[in-house]
XYZ file of C-alpha atoms in Angstrom:
521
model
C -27.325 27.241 -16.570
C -27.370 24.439 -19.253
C -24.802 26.359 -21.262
C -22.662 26.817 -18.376
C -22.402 23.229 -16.958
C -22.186 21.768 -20.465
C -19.043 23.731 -21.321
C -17.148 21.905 -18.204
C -14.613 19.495 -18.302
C -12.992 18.325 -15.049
C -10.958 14.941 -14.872
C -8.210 13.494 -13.165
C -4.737 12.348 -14.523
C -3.292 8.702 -13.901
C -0.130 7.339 -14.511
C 2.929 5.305 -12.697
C 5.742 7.891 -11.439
C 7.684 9.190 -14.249
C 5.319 8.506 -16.787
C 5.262 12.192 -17.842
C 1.405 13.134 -16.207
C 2.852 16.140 -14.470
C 4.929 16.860 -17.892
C 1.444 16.478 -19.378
C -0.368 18.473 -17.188
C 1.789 21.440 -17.662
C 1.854 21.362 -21.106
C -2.146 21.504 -21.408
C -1.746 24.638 -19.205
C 0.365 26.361 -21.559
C -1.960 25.504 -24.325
C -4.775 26.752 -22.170
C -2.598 30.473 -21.725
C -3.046 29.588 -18.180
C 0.837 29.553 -17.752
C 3.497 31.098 -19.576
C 6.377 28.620 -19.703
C 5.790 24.520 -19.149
C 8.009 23.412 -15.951
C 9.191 19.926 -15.668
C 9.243 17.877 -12.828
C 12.942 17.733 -12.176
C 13.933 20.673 -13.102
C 17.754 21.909 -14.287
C 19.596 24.852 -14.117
C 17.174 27.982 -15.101
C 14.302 26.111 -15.800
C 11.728 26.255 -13.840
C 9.532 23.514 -11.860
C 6.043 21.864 -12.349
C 3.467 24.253 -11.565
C 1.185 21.713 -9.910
C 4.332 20.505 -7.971
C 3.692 23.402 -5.629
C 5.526 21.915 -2.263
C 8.764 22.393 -1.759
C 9.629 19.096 -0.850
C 8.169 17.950 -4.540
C 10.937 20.669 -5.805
C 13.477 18.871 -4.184
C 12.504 15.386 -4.969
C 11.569 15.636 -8.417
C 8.287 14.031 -7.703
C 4.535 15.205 -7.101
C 3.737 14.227 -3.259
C 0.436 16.229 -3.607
C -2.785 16.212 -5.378
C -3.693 20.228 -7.141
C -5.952 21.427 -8.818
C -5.939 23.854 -12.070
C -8.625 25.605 -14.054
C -8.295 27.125 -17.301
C -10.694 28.430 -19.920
C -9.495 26.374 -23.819
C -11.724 27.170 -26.876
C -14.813 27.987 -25.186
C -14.142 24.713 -22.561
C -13.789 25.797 -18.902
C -11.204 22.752 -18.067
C -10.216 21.343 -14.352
C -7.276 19.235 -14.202
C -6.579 16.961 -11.016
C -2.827 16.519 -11.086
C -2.397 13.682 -9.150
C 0.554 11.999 -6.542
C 1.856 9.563 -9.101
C 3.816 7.987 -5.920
C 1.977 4.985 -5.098
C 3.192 5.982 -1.269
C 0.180 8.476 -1.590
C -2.218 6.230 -3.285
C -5.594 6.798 -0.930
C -5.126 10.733 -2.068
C -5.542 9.264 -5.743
C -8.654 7.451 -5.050
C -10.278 10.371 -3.325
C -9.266 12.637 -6.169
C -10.589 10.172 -8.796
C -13.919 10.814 -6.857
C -14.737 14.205 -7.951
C -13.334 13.754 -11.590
C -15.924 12.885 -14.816
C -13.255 11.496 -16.808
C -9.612 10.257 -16.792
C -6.317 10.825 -18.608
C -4.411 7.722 -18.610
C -0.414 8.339 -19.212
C 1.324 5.257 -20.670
C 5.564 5.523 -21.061
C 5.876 4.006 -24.600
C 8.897 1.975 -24.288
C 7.512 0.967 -20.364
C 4.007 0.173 -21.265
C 1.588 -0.515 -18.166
C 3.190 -0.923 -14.949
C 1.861 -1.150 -11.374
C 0.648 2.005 -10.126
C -1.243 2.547 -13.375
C -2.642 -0.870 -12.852
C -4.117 0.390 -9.235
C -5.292 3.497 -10.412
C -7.236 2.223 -13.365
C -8.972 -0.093 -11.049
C -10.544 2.756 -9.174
C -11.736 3.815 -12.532
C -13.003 0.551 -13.832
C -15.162 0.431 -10.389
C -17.014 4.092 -10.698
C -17.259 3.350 -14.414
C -15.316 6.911 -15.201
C -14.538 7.179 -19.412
C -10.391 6.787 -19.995
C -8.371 8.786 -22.884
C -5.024 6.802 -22.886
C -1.755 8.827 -24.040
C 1.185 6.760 -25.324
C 4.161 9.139 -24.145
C 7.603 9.567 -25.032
C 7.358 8.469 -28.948
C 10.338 11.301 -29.546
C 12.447 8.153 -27.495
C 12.816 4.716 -28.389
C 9.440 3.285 -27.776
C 7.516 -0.034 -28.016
C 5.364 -1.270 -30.905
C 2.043 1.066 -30.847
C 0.146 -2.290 -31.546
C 1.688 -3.958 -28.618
C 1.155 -1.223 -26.286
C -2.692 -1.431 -27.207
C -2.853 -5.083 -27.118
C -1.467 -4.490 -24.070
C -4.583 -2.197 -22.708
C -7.324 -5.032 -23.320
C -5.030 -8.113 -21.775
C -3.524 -6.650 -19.078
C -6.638 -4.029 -17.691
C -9.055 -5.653 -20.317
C -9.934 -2.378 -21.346
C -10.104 -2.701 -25.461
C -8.585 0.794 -27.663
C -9.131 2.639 -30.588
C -6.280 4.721 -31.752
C -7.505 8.060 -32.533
C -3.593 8.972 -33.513
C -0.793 7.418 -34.812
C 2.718 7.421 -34.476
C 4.910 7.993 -37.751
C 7.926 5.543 -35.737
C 9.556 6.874 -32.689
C 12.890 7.733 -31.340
C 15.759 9.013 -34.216
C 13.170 8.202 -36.608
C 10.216 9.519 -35.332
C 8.186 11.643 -37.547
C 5.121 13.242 -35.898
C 1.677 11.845 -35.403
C -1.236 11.309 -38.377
C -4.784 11.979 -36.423
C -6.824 9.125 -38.061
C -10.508 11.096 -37.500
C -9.649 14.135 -39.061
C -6.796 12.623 -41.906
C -4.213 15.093 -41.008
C -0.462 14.350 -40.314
C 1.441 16.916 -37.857
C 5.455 16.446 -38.667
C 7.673 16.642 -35.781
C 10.772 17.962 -37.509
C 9.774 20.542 -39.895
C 6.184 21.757 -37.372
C 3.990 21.498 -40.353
C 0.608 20.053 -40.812
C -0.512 18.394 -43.965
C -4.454 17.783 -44.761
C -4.159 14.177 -46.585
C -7.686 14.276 -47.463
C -10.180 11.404 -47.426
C -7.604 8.409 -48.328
C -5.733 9.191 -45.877
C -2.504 8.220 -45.275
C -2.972 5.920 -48.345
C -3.146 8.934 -50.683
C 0.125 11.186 -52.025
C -0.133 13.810 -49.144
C 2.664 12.235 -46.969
C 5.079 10.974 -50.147
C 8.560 13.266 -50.725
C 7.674 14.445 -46.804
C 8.692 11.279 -45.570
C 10.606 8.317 -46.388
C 9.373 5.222 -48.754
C 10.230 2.445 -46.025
C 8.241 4.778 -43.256
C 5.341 5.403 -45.283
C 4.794 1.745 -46.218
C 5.264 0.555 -42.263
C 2.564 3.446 -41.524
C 0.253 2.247 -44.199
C 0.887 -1.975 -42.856
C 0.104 -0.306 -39.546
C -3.102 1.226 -39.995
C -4.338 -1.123 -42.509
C -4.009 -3.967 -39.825
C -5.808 -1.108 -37.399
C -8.433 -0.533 -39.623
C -9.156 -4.115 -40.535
C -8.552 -5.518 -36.910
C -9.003 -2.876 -34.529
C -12.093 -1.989 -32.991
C -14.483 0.677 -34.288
C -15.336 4.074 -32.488
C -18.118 3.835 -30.089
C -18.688 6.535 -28.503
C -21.451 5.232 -25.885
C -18.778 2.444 -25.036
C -16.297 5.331 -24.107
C -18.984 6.896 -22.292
C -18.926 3.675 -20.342
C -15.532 3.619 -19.724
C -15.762 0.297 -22.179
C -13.577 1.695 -24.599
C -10.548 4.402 -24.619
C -9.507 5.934 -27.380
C -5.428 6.430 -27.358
C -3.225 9.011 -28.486
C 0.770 9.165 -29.312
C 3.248 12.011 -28.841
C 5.450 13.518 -26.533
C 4.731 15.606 -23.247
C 8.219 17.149 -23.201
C 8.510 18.239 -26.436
C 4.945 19.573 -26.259
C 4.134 17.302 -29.466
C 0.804 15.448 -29.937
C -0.829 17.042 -27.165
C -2.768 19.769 -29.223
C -4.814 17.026 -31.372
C -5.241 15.132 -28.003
C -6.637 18.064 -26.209
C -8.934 19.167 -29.311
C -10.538 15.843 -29.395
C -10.374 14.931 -25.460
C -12.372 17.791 -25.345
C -14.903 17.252 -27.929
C -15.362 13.080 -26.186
C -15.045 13.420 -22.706
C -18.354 14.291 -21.108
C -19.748 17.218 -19.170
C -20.632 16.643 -15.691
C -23.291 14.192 -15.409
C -25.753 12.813 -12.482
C -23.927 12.088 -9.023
C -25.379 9.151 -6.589
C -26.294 9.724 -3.466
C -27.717 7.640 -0.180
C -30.913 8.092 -1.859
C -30.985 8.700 -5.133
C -29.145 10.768 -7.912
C -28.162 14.572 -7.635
C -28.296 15.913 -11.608
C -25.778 18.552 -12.019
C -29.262 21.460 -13.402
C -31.037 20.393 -10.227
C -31.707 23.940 -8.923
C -30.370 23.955 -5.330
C -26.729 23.585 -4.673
C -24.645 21.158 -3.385
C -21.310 19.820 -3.190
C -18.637 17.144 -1.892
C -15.473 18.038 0.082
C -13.175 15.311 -1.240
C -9.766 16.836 0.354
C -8.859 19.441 2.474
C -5.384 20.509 2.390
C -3.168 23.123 5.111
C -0.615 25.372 4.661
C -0.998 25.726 0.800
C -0.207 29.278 1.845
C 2.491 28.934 4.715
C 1.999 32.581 4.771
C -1.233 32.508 6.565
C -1.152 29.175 7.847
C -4.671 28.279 6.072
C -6.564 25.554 5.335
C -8.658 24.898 2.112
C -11.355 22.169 1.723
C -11.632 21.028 -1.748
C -15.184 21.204 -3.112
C -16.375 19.603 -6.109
C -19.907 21.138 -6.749
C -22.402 18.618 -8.211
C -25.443 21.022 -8.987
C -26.673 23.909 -9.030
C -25.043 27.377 -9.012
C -22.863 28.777 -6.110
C -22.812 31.976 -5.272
C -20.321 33.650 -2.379
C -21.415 34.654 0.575
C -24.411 31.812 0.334
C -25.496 30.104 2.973
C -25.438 26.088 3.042
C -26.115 23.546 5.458
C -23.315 20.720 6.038
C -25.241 17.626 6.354
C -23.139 15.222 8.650
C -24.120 18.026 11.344
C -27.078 19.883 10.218
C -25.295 23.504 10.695
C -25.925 26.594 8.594
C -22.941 28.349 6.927
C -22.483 31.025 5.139
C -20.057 30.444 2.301
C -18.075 33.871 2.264
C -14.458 32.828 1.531
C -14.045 30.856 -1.708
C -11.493 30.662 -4.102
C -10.996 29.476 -7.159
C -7.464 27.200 -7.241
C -4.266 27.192 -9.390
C -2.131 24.211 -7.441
C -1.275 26.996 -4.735
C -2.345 30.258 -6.476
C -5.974 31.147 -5.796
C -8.278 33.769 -6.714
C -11.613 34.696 -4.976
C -14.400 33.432 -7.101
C -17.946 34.953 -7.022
C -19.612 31.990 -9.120
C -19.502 28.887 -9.776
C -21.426 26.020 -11.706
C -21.501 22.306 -11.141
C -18.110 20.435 -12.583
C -16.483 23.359 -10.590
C -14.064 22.416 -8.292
C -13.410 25.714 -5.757
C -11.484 25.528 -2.480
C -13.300 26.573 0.703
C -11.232 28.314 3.798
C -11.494 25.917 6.485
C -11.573 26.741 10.168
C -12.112 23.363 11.535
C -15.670 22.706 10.056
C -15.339 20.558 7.161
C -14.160 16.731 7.502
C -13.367 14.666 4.309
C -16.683 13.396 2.694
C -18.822 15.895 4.305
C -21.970 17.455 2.007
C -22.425 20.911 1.396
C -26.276 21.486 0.188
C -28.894 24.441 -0.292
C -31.497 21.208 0.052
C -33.902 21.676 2.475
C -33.574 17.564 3.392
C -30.033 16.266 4.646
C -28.335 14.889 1.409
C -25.083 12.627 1.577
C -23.563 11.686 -1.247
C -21.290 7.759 -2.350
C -19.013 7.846 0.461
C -15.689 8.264 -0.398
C -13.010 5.120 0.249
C -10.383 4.436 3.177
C -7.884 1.942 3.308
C -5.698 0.304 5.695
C -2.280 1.248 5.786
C 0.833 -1.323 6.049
C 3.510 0.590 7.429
C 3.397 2.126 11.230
C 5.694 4.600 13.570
C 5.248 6.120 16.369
C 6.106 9.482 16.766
C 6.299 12.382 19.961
C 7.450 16.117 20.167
C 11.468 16.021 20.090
C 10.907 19.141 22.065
C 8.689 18.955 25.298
C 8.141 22.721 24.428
C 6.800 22.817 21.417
C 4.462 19.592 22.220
C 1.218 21.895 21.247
C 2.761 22.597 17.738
C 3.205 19.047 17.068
C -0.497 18.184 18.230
C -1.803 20.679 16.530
C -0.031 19.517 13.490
C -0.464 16.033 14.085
C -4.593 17.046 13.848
C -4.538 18.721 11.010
C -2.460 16.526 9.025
C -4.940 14.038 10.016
C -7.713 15.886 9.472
C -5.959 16.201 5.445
C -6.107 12.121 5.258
C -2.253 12.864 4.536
C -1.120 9.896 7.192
C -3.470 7.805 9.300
C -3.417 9.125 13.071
C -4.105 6.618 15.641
C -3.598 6.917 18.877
C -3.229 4.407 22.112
C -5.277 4.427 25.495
C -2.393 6.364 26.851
C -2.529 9.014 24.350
C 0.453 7.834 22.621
C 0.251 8.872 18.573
C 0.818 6.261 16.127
C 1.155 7.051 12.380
C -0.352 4.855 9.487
C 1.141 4.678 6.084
C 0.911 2.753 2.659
C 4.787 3.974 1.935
C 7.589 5.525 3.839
C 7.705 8.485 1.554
C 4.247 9.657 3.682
C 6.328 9.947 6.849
C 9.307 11.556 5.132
C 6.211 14.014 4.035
C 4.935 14.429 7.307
C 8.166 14.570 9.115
C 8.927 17.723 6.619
C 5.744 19.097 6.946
C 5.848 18.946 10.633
C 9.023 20.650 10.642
C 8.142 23.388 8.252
C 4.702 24.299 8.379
C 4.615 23.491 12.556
C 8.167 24.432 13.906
C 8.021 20.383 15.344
C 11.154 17.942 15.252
C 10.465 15.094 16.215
C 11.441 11.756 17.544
C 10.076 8.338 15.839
C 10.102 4.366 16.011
C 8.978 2.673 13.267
C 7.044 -0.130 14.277
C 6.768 -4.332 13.495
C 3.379 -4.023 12.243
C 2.225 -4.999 8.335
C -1.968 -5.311 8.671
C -4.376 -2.923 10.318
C -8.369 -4.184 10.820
C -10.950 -1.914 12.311
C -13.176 -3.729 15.427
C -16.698 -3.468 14.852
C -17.281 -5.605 17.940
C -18.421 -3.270 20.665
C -17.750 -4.810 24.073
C -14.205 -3.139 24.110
C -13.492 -5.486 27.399
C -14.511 -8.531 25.819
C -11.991 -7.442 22.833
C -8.900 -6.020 25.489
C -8.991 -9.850 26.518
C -7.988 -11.270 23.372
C -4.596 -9.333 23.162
C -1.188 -9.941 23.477
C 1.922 -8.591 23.994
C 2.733 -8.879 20.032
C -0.842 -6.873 18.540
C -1.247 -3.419 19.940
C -5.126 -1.604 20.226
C -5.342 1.924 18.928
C -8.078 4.340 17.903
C -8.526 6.476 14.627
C -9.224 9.663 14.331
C -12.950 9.009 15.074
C -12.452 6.849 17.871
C -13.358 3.801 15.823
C -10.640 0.953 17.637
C -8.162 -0.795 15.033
C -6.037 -4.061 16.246
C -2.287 -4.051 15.083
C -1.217 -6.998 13.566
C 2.544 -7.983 12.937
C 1.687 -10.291 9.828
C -0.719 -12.242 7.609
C -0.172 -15.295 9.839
C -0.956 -13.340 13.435
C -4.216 -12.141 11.877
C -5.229 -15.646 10.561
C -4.878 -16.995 13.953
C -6.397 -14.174 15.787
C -9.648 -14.561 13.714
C -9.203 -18.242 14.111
C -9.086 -17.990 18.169
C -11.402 -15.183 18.497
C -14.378 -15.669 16.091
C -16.459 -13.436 18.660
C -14.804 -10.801 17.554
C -15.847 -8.798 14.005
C -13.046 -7.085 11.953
C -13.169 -5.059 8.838
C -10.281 -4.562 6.414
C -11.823 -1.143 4.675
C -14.533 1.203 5.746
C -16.080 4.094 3.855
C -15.589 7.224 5.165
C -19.228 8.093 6.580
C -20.030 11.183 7.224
């Protein structure tokens, strides 16, 4: 059981859109045999798209809107990859992903350097502690200083570096990468690899392959590195104290073989999970497990949904039976399938660090436990924000109003809007960016057979109520802040602006709001 958790790698990638992380992603695939031909994002003419960009409405926008998961087997390693939204309109989706993950992959554009979404998403990283590999992309194009970009790192997220490769220049000049552990230089151009022994690049190995003025610059470079940079600590990566970086390009597939040989060898296997009570260590011997997304209409097919499962210990086995611990009901675990962004395959076993999708009939809410455990177990609730951005929306068609509630639920139910609704039943969506509705709209349309008609509405903040005399609360309104109710009933007061909430709190300090609440189970 040791053996089996041990070999397991499962992390999350993070980057601002167009960074290259899907570009990444599918290029560790290929290396992995798990796909035959890399997509890209955007993709032209014959070539074909992203695999993890499995939505159609991803095809046609060139951007990942969803988060997928892929599992592939790489020298012995069995290796989950949580491809991410990189749109920071479907940021909450991130956090939840970042969650279930051990580990993080941190995609920097080289000539862009840190920008805001990656900013965000580190953040959620920093809190839970999780270790960061940081790849400088794009090296084949004009690209910043690699010292810059690391000085970068430690003053903007104050997260210090340690280059484990190093770029040979970049754009027209660029000459491949020299991987400063194991003293070998891979050359873009000719595809070779040269062994340079134990000086390094300060011995012959690299002179007649490149230029004189190159070679010197590379040997300034990692002199300085050497003498100023910090020194490998592998307990401080651990931490998530310390990242070690790595240069190449995701399009032209370069750099990301030494990355993935050594990402593998430092990241760590899945480790101890807290819990309301405690900690859950992956070779405890029951099972159990954390839905941290549930997604419909992967297949629109069958019109299914899949709960996401990361499995923190133990061994599962199909056709087990579990209890779910917000209720205290018995299951019995007979469809599971192992995922491939919207490819799946049934899967008999699997070990903690597993992450295996679940068919859903209605059971499963996000957050829930899934546990063998005799006594209820819960694990870290998972976060929920506030969104900024609200519309309301109704069935276009008073026919097909039971296709656009039962989408509405479900699309609820997937955290992919917020779904409020008034005292008079009227539905009110939540977003942190318009490109959520333009998802839902499509989705409603699609998957649901739903047009519908919408109002986008003059509200900025959101704040749940935790005061419970709802009469004493309905008093305190006005015509400009509007009531509603979440998914769970919990009440929420609309709030046209920074100002408007100030004041509210400032005439009403009866009354208790919140600005974030986890998601309890």
């Amino acid at each position: 059981m040791k053996n089996d958790i041990n070999a397991r790698r499962i992390f999350g990638i993070i980057s601002h859109p167009d960074a290259g992380k899907t570009t990444l992603t599918e290029k560790l695939l290929l290396h992995g045999g798990a796909i035959r031909e890399a997509g890209t994002v955007k993709a032209r003419n014959n070539s074909k798209f992203a695999t993890s960009d499995w939505m159609e409405i991803e095809k046609q926008r060139g951007i990942s809107v969803t988060s997928s998961v892929m599992q592939f087997e790489y020298e012995g390693k069995i290796i989950s990859i949580m491809d991410t939204p990189g749109h920071n309109d479907f940021g909450e989706d991130t956090y939840r992903i970042l969650t279930s993950v051990d580990s993080a992959v941190m995609v920097i554009d080289g000539a862009k350097g840190i920008e805001a979404q990656t900013k965000k998403l580190f953040k959620v990283c920093a809190m839970r502690g999780i270790p960061v590999f940081t790849f400088m992309n794009k090296f084949d194009r004009e690209a910043r200083d690699p010292l810059d970009l690391m000085e970068e790192l430690e003053e903007i997220l104050g997260l210090p570096s340690v280059p484990v490769t190093w770029p040979i220049s970049c754009g027209q000049n660029f000459e491949g990468v020299v991987d400063l552990l194991t003293n070998k230089a891979y050359l873009y151009k000719e595809g070779e690899t040269i062994d340079l022994g134990e000086d390094g690049v300060f011995g012959p190995g690299l002179e007649g392959e490149i230029s004189d003025g190159l070679l010197q610059d590379l040997r300034d470079e990692i002199e300085l590195v050497e003498g100023a940079g910090n020194e490998f600590d592998r307990a401080a990566v651990d931490a998530g104290k310390l990242t070690p970086v790595f240069f190449g390009s995701a399009l032209a597939d370069f750099g990301t073989t030494p990355f993935l040989q050594h990402f593998l060898e430092m990241s760590p296997a899945p480790g101890p999970r807290k819990t309301t009570d405690g900690e859950v260590k992956p070779e405890d011997p029951f099972f159990s497990g954390f839905i941290f997304k549930i997604q419909a209409n992967m297949n629109p097919a069958h019109r299914d949904r899949l709960a996401f499962l990361r499995i923190c210990s133990g061994k599962f086995e199909r056709g087990m039976n579990v209890t779910l611990s917000r209720t205290g009901k018995t299951m019995k675990l007979s469809q599971s399938t192992q995922l491939f962004a919207n490819e799946r395959e049934t899967v008999d076993e699997a070990w903690a660090g597993d992450v295996i999708g679940l068919y859903d009939t209605g059971n499963y809410q996000v957050g829930d436990t899934i546990t063998t455990r005799k006594e209820p177990l819960f694990f870290e609730p998972l976060p929920t924000f506030p969104p900024e951005l609200f519309m309301q929306v109704s069935a276009a068609d008073t026919m097909k109003a039971k296709h656009f509630q039962k989408g509405v639920a479900q699309l609820a139910q997937e955290g992919a809007v917020q779904v409020y609704k008034t005292e008079y039943n009227d539905v009110i969506l939540g977003a942190v960016g318009q490109l959520q509705f333009d998802v839902f709209e499509y989705r409603l349309k699609n998957e649901y057979n739903a047009d519908i008609y919408k109002q986008m509405l003059d509200f900025r903040l959101a704040r749940w109520v935790l005061t419970e005399d709802m009469e004493a609360v309905k008093d305190t309104l006005d015509s400009r802040l509007k009531l509603v109710f979440d998914v769970k009933e919990r009440p929420l007061i609309l709030f046209p602006n920074q100002f408007s909430l100030n004041y509210y709190m400032q005439e009403n300090p009866d009354i208790k709001l919140a600005e974030a609440l986890e998601i309890t189970n």
